[in-house]
Amino acid sequence: MKFGGTSVGDSAAFERVCRIVAEQIENQPVVVTSAMTKVTDALLNAFYLAGKNEPETAFESLAPHFARHLEVAEHFLSDEAKKSFYSEIEKSKRELGEILDRVSRRSLPVQLLKDVIVAYGELLASRLLTEVLRSKNINARFADARRLIVTDDEHGAANPIWEETEKIVRLELGSIIERGEVPVLGGFIAASRGGETTTLGRGGSDYSAALVGAALKAREIQIWTDVTGVLTTDPRICPEARTLKTLSYEEAAELAYFGAKVLHPKTIQPAVDWQIPVRVCNSHEPEMRGTMILPSSQSTPRKVKSIAYKKGITILHITSARMLGAYGFMSAIFQIFERHRTVVDVVTTSEVSVSLTLDNTASLEAVVKDLRRIGTVEIEPQQAVVCVVGSGLRDTSGVAAQIFAAISDINISLISHGASSVNMTFVVQENVVNEVIKRLHGEFFSEN
Ligand code: ASP
Ligand code: MG
């Protein structure tokens, strides 16, 4: 059971977590928690401030966040437990003060120090959650994720070493579970073989949960968040949007690009490898079943499952007569994007042109300058990508016609279909995207 930052944001949120865990105690859960909301951002910010030679300001900026932990402790814990958690906080403060100082003096590689600093978010949240669960008579046991999840030493985005992680998790957590206790660990944090603290990348707690779930061959991995699973579309545009009961791993991967609400495909890979179902549920509505993400053979097929979109997209059209019948052309184009570290999303080609979309235009000018050496470049800003996802899309005739008939009066600038069997993606102008979403949702999801 993984709880995201908003699910452990304050005392009321901790109260909900206790109820949710107690409810499932029979299933022998393992609890993985993120840092309390905003804490990771605050720690990163402190790291940057220290790097700008302001270690005191950096340290002071953390005060309200320490206070938030203490507030929760105050609310739940007995005097004795409170005392020991308070001294934990004092110790963390001292250590953080020293590390921030080191950052400003640039002793030790900063990437390593950065991971040591951000790790405090998950460490404190998991220690606190352990105590809060115990205060509610749940037999919780703190487990240090840095001694469970083994990674390489790519700080900030470390890669887990599966065989070692699997062995240690099974051994360590297995014995805690056997004793009838509930292990509680921080997500996101790990350690290299040499014992240095590492982190798995932003949002990495989901990854930790998937690793632990896969190592223990859990019956289910639950991701507790503040939305009720995955919806048929954005409820801000279509209030009638519904929660999907099931989704395949492939469908979930296509939707991931469209928002943090759906899991990043990389983070659930261990679950995919071991075919463990991942359930996305809402800690505010624990009685709802949420959305179950499953191998495609087990998920309910439906030609259209969900319609997602993303605004703020820029299209580039690159045209060159030299492209006809020539090899190495695509490679030349993509090398330019690689050089400027720019991510390309949708790509379509014709005999003499390539069109593609970008959602990060930080290096646009430099990219276009280089592309102009290859051909003419046209830029179309303020576009939106619309993505229709469903397992039956490539194999069901008539779906494309149905999609485009519903929006036949709207101009479409790019279409990509077939690259993945579960998705149809196209691009329209940003100012019509709400209308497109409403019509498509009406077309595929209206009751009658
Ligand atoms: N606390 C980390 C972050 O904010 C990890 C997580 O929440 O999954 O990115
Ligand atoms: Mg998160």
XYZ file of C-alpha atoms and ligand atoms in Angstrom:
458
model
C 0.000 0.000 0.000
C 1.715 3.161 -1.181
C 0.534 6.532 0.092
C 1.424 9.628 -1.923
C 2.355 12.994 -0.440
C -1.197 14.344 -0.300
C -2.360 11.149 1.438
C 0.027 12.007 4.297
C -0.325 15.793 4.100
C -1.629 16.524 7.617
C -3.246 14.953 10.681
C -6.564 14.349 8.935
C -4.724 12.559 6.136
C -2.771 10.375 8.616
C -6.083 9.499 10.250
C -7.432 8.278 6.901
C -4.286 6.220 6.268
C -4.693 4.496 9.639
C -8.257 3.549 8.808
C -7.302 2.276 5.343
C -4.440 0.145 6.672
C -6.510 -1.223 9.587
C -9.224 -2.194 7.130
C -6.789 -4.419 5.208
C -4.712 -5.762 8.047
C -5.803 -9.329 7.202
C -4.028 -9.044 3.851
C -0.626 -8.611 5.526
C 0.142 -5.232 4.000
C 3.462 -3.467 3.543
C 3.173 0.320 3.762
C 5.273 2.596 1.560
C 4.989 6.341 2.050
C 6.058 9.459 0.170
C 7.259 12.542 1.977
C 4.486 14.799 3.300
C 3.238 17.084 0.484
C 5.586 19.888 -0.521
C 8.436 18.554 1.617
C 10.503 17.193 -1.288
C 10.173 20.524 -3.099
C 11.176 22.381 0.074
C 14.246 20.180 0.585
C 15.319 20.609 -3.039
C 14.858 24.333 -2.707
C 16.978 24.346 0.440
C 19.668 22.455 -1.461
C 19.697 25.107 -4.217
C 19.767 27.965 -1.703
C 22.720 26.381 0.063
C 24.440 26.024 -3.313
C 23.996 29.766 -3.755
C 25.885 30.245 -0.549
C 22.870 30.850 1.640
C 22.951 27.857 4.004
C 21.211 29.720 6.846
C 18.292 30.870 4.684
C 18.144 27.330 3.326
C 17.923 25.858 6.792
C 15.358 28.377 7.981
C 13.149 27.709 4.964
C 12.616 24.180 6.312
C 11.228 25.282 9.683
C 7.524 25.213 8.692
C 7.965 21.669 7.379
C 9.530 20.356 10.570
C 6.609 22.028 12.336
C 4.119 20.120 10.179
C 5.639 16.806 11.268
C 5.534 17.888 14.904
C 1.911 18.919 14.580
C 0.965 15.416 13.456
C 3.042 13.879 16.245
C 1.339 16.185 18.751
C -2.063 15.088 17.474
C -1.572 11.313 17.708
C 1.334 10.232 19.856
C 1.643 9.319 23.511
C 4.099 11.368 25.570
C 6.761 8.725 25.275
C 6.451 8.255 21.518
C 6.275 12.008 21.097
C 9.513 12.457 22.984
C 11.366 9.987 20.842
C 9.990 11.469 17.602
C 10.907 14.974 18.766
C 14.483 13.896 19.319
C 14.416 12.294 15.852
C 13.419 15.689 14.429
C 16.124 17.455 16.418
C 18.716 15.024 15.114
C 17.517 15.495 11.515
C 17.687 19.261 11.953
C 21.276 19.112 13.171
C 22.292 16.792 10.346
C 20.519 18.837 7.696
C 22.128 22.020 8.991
C 25.544 20.408 8.614
C 24.876 18.985 5.175
C 23.523 22.292 3.872
C 26.729 23.863 5.138
C 28.746 21.306 3.236
C 26.770 22.038 0.079
C 27.645 25.707 0.382
C 31.294 24.790 0.898
C 31.055 22.232 -1.884
C 32.735 19.505 0.080
C 31.799 16.079 -1.343
C 30.086 15.774 -4.753
C 26.879 17.807 -4.651
C 24.707 15.168 -6.345
C 25.374 12.852 -3.450
C 24.560 15.568 -0.909
C 21.385 16.411 -2.776
C 20.114 12.841 -2.377
C 21.094 12.806 1.289
C 19.080 16.008 1.780
C 15.885 15.034 -0.071
C 15.881 11.619 1.602
C 14.868 13.301 4.866
C 11.357 13.833 3.470
C 10.606 10.130 3.157
C 12.641 9.167 6.221
C 10.716 11.473 8.528
C 7.336 10.652 6.972
C 7.908 6.912 7.346
C 9.136 7.200 10.951
C 6.174 9.375 11.800
C 3.676 7.110 10.053
C 5.078 4.090 11.913
C 4.445 5.813 15.242
C 1.009 7.071 14.241
C -0.047 3.563 13.140
C 1.238 2.182 16.440
C -0.808 4.779 18.304
C -3.838 3.211 16.606
C -2.874 -0.273 17.760
C -1.483 -1.373 14.427
C 1.653 -3.395 14.881
C 3.797 -1.264 12.591
C 7.567 -1.630 12.210
C 9.823 0.999 10.634
C 12.063 -0.366 7.884
C 14.855 1.733 6.396
C 14.440 1.712 2.612
C 18.137 2.535 2.228
C 18.887 -0.947 3.497
C 16.310 -2.630 1.298
C 16.508 -1.146 -2.169
C 19.896 -1.454 -3.845
C 20.713 0.776 -6.818
C 23.586 1.868 -9.008
C 25.132 5.195 -8.078
C 23.373 7.460 -10.545
C 22.287 9.995 -7.950
C 18.908 11.633 -8.494
C 17.676 8.902 -10.850
C 19.250 5.718 -9.602
C 18.477 2.355 -11.198
C 17.517 -0.493 -8.893
C 19.548 -3.685 -9.018
C 16.762 -6.225 -9.095
C 18.357 -9.476 -7.912
C 19.888 -7.916 -4.825
C 16.838 -5.843 -3.999
C 14.561 -8.839 -4.375
C 16.688 -10.971 -2.087
C 16.998 -8.372 0.675
C 13.349 -7.305 0.557
C 12.161 -10.905 0.776
C 14.475 -11.631 3.644
C 14.022 -8.454 5.689
C 10.371 -7.616 5.079
C 9.432 -11.285 4.910
C 10.543 -11.845 8.479
C 8.749 -8.725 9.737
C 5.533 -9.869 8.053
C 5.919 -13.366 9.456
C 6.026 -11.903 12.940
C 2.610 -10.381 12.243
C 3.976 -6.855 11.950
C 3.333 -4.264 9.242
C 6.563 -2.927 7.686
C 6.521 0.821 6.994
C 9.141 2.280 4.689
C 9.812 5.479 2.808
C 9.462 5.360 -0.967
C 11.809 7.090 -3.392
C 14.966 6.496 -1.362
C 17.513 3.738 -1.681
C 21.255 3.213 -1.433
C 24.040 2.194 -3.763
C 26.107 -0.953 -3.176
C 28.641 1.267 -1.444
C 25.940 2.361 1.006
C 25.522 5.939 -0.251
C 21.975 7.305 -0.219
C 20.363 7.460 -3.670
C 16.916 8.448 -4.949
C 14.820 6.949 -7.736
C 13.725 10.184 -9.471
C 10.738 12.462 -8.810
C 7.585 10.507 -8.099
C 9.801 7.519 -7.289
C 7.717 6.232 -4.402
C 5.499 4.415 -6.880
C 8.630 2.722 -8.157
C 9.583 1.647 -4.622
C 6.112 0.231 -4.082
C 6.281 -1.709 -7.339
C 9.727 -3.084 -6.480
C 8.658 -4.202 -3.027
C 5.374 -5.635 -4.325
C 7.167 -7.556 -7.062
C 9.870 -8.842 -4.699
C 7.240 -10.150 -2.287
C 5.000 -11.387 -5.130
C 2.192 -9.376 -3.581
C -1.374 -10.112 -4.578
C -1.848 -6.457 -5.437
C 0.037 -3.152 -5.381
C -2.158 -0.277 -4.214
C -1.295 3.308 -5.084
C -3.277 5.584 -2.767
C -3.597 9.108 -4.107
C -6.098 11.960 -4.185
C -7.987 11.019 -7.338
C -10.330 8.090 -7.794
C -8.346 5.993 -10.214
C -8.146 6.715 -13.904
C -11.080 8.518 -15.507
C -12.639 8.372 -18.958
C -11.490 11.974 -19.413
C -10.722 15.193 -17.532
C -13.704 15.897 -15.239
C -13.000 19.638 -15.393
C -14.098 19.512 -19.024
C -16.664 16.708 -18.748
C -18.183 16.505 -15.262
C -19.831 13.245 -16.334
C -16.420 11.527 -16.705
C -16.347 8.129 -14.995
C -13.719 6.041 -13.215
C -12.469 3.088 -15.234
C -12.690 -0.294 -13.534
C -9.751 -1.776 -15.402
C -6.965 -0.650 -17.675
C -4.166 -2.668 -19.247
C -0.509 -1.902 -18.526
C -0.180 -0.777 -22.185
C -3.132 1.593 -21.959
C -1.840 3.041 -18.704
C 1.579 3.617 -20.303
C 0.057 5.626 -23.163
C -1.927 7.762 -20.728
C 1.070 8.438 -18.496
C 2.330 11.242 -20.725
C -0.813 13.217 -20.063
C -0.372 13.803 -16.387
C 1.062 12.725 -13.104
C -2.328 11.236 -12.194
C -1.441 8.068 -14.024
C 1.644 6.109 -13.124
C 4.858 6.520 -15.039
C 5.390 3.310 -17.060
C 8.934 2.945 -15.756
C 7.734 2.942 -12.178
C 5.351 0.040 -12.619
C 7.702 -2.068 -14.751
C 8.457 -4.471 -11.872
C 4.695 -5.027 -11.513
C 4.401 -5.617 -15.252
C 7.314 -8.076 -15.215
C 5.673 -10.139 -12.494
C 2.117 -9.533 -13.705
C 1.041 -8.040 -10.421
C -2.135 -5.931 -10.582
C -1.740 -2.270 -9.648
C -4.747 -0.564 -8.135
C -5.019 3.238 -8.143
C -7.320 4.418 -5.364
C -8.396 7.579 -3.601
C -7.599 7.939 0.097
C -10.608 10.262 0.447
C -12.945 7.568 -0.904
C -11.493 4.292 0.316
C -14.748 2.421 -0.257
C -14.523 3.002 -4.021
C -12.600 0.311 -5.877
C -10.533 2.728 -7.975
C -8.925 1.527 -11.204
C -7.170 -1.807 -11.544
C -4.217 -1.892 -13.972
C -3.718 -5.409 -15.293
C -2.127 -7.507 -18.031
C -4.180 -6.889 -21.184
C -5.573 -10.421 -21.196
C -7.235 -9.711 -17.846
C -8.501 -6.189 -18.450
C -11.918 -5.546 -19.924
C -11.526 -4.752 -23.610
C -13.329 -1.718 -24.887
C -12.605 0.055 -28.105
C -12.210 3.449 -26.407
C -11.286 3.609 -22.718
C -10.052 7.094 -22.070
C -9.488 10.408 -23.838
C -6.575 12.532 -22.659
C -5.061 15.775 -23.865
C -2.162 18.105 -23.302
C -2.037 21.795 -24.127
C 0.983 24.011 -24.774
C 2.331 21.897 -27.605
C 4.450 23.207 -30.493
C 4.535 21.499 -33.892
C 7.588 21.605 -36.148
C 7.256 20.712 -39.845
C 10.583 20.002 -41.513
C 10.516 19.715 -45.289
C 13.379 18.861 -47.610
C 13.441 17.516 -51.152
C 16.711 15.820 -50.255
C 14.821 13.496 -47.965
C 13.241 11.582 -50.869
C 14.908 8.213 -51.171
C 17.845 9.249 -48.987
C 19.028 7.414 -45.937
C 20.385 8.964 -42.748
C 17.899 11.788 -42.944
C 15.817 10.899 -39.896
C 18.963 10.228 -37.980
C 20.301 13.700 -38.833
C 17.073 15.276 -37.584
C 16.919 13.338 -34.355
C 20.561 13.954 -33.581
C 19.702 17.638 -33.433
C 17.031 16.984 -30.813
C 19.404 14.798 -28.891
C 22.097 17.457 -28.943
C 19.685 20.009 -27.479
C 18.215 17.481 -25.024
C 14.733 18.101 -26.378
C 12.072 15.429 -26.080
C 9.972 14.704 -29.167
C 6.514 13.218 -28.666
C 4.347 12.611 -31.726
C 6.117 12.027 -35.048
C 4.661 11.654 -38.530
C 6.410 11.575 -41.881
C 5.661 11.865 -45.565
C 8.037 11.347 -48.500
C 9.619 14.754 -48.165
C 8.712 16.008 -44.708
C 8.680 15.176 -41.036
C 6.305 16.724 -38.515
C 6.753 16.398 -34.826
C 5.547 17.818 -31.535
C 7.443 19.228 -28.580
C 6.089 20.212 -25.205
C 9.269 21.734 -23.897
C 10.420 24.614 -26.036
C 13.302 25.779 -23.840
C 15.806 25.116 -26.657
C 13.428 25.811 -29.552
C 15.495 28.568 -31.122
C 18.700 26.563 -31.145
C 16.900 23.471 -32.434
C 15.263 25.370 -35.290
C 18.533 27.030 -36.246
C 20.180 23.622 -36.645
C 17.171 22.108 -38.421
C 17.217 24.909 -41.002
C 20.530 23.536 -42.263
C 18.635 20.418 -43.296
C 15.418 21.837 -44.727
C 12.722 24.434 -44.311
C 11.125 24.584 -40.899
C 7.630 25.747 -40.060
C 6.612 26.333 -36.443
C 3.046 26.113 -35.133
C 2.731 27.066 -31.459
C -0.353 26.807 -29.183
C -1.400 23.332 -30.194
C -2.844 20.496 -28.150
C -2.298 16.747 -28.388
C -5.393 14.586 -28.029
C -4.904 10.921 -27.272
C -7.661 8.357 -27.537
C -6.703 5.158 -25.745
C -8.341 1.757 -25.899
C -7.283 -1.825 -26.464
C -9.475 -2.273 -29.528
C -8.257 0.724 -31.480
C -6.035 -0.852 -34.104
C -8.175 -3.907 -34.595
C -11.674 -2.458 -34.672
C -12.806 -1.015 -37.988
C -14.719 2.216 -37.970
C -13.309 3.747 -34.791
C -11.170 6.263 -36.662
C -14.181 7.261 -38.757
C -16.248 7.643 -35.611
C -13.600 9.823 -33.956
C -13.100 12.107 -36.913
C -16.772 12.308 -37.857
C -17.499 13.688 -34.392
C -15.101 16.559 -35.011
C -15.355 16.838 -38.797
C -15.563 20.638 -38.704
C -12.323 20.971 -36.727
C -8.937 21.125 -38.383
C -6.484 18.399 -37.438
C -2.816 19.088 -38.018
C -1.198 15.713 -37.299
C -2.452 12.170 -36.888
C -0.547 9.234 -35.513
C -2.122 5.827 -35.388
C -0.840 2.303 -35.334
C 2.488 2.808 -33.611
C 0.883 1.407 -30.521
C -2.116 -0.854 -30.886
C -3.948 0.927 -28.102
C -3.709 4.556 -29.080
C -4.740 7.110 -31.664
C -3.135 10.500 -31.269
C -3.796 13.721 -33.125
C -3.091 17.404 -32.773
C -5.530 20.324 -32.891
C -5.313 23.998 -32.005
C -5.256 24.613 -28.310
C -8.354 26.836 -28.345
C -10.631 24.069 -29.667
C -9.388 21.214 -27.514
C -12.107 21.513 -24.838
C -14.751 21.235 -27.544
C -12.977 18.211 -29.056
C -12.848 16.444 -25.690
C -16.529 17.134 -24.979
C -17.656 15.811 -28.340
C -15.504 12.685 -28.232
C -16.553 11.896 -24.687
C -20.184 12.318 -25.736
C -19.588 10.067 -28.736
C -17.959 7.198 -26.864
C -19.289 7.430 -23.337
C -22.820 8.784 -23.409
C -25.215 6.403 -21.705
C -27.699 6.039 -24.555
N 8.646 12.653 -2.547
C 9.135 12.348 -3.860
C 8.660 13.399 -4.847
O 7.960 14.322 -4.476
C 8.757 10.966 -4.284
C 7.275 10.721 -4.407
O 6.447 11.444 -3.906
O 6.927 9.712 -5.056
O 9.005 13.322 -6.001
Mg 4.140 11.538 -5.885
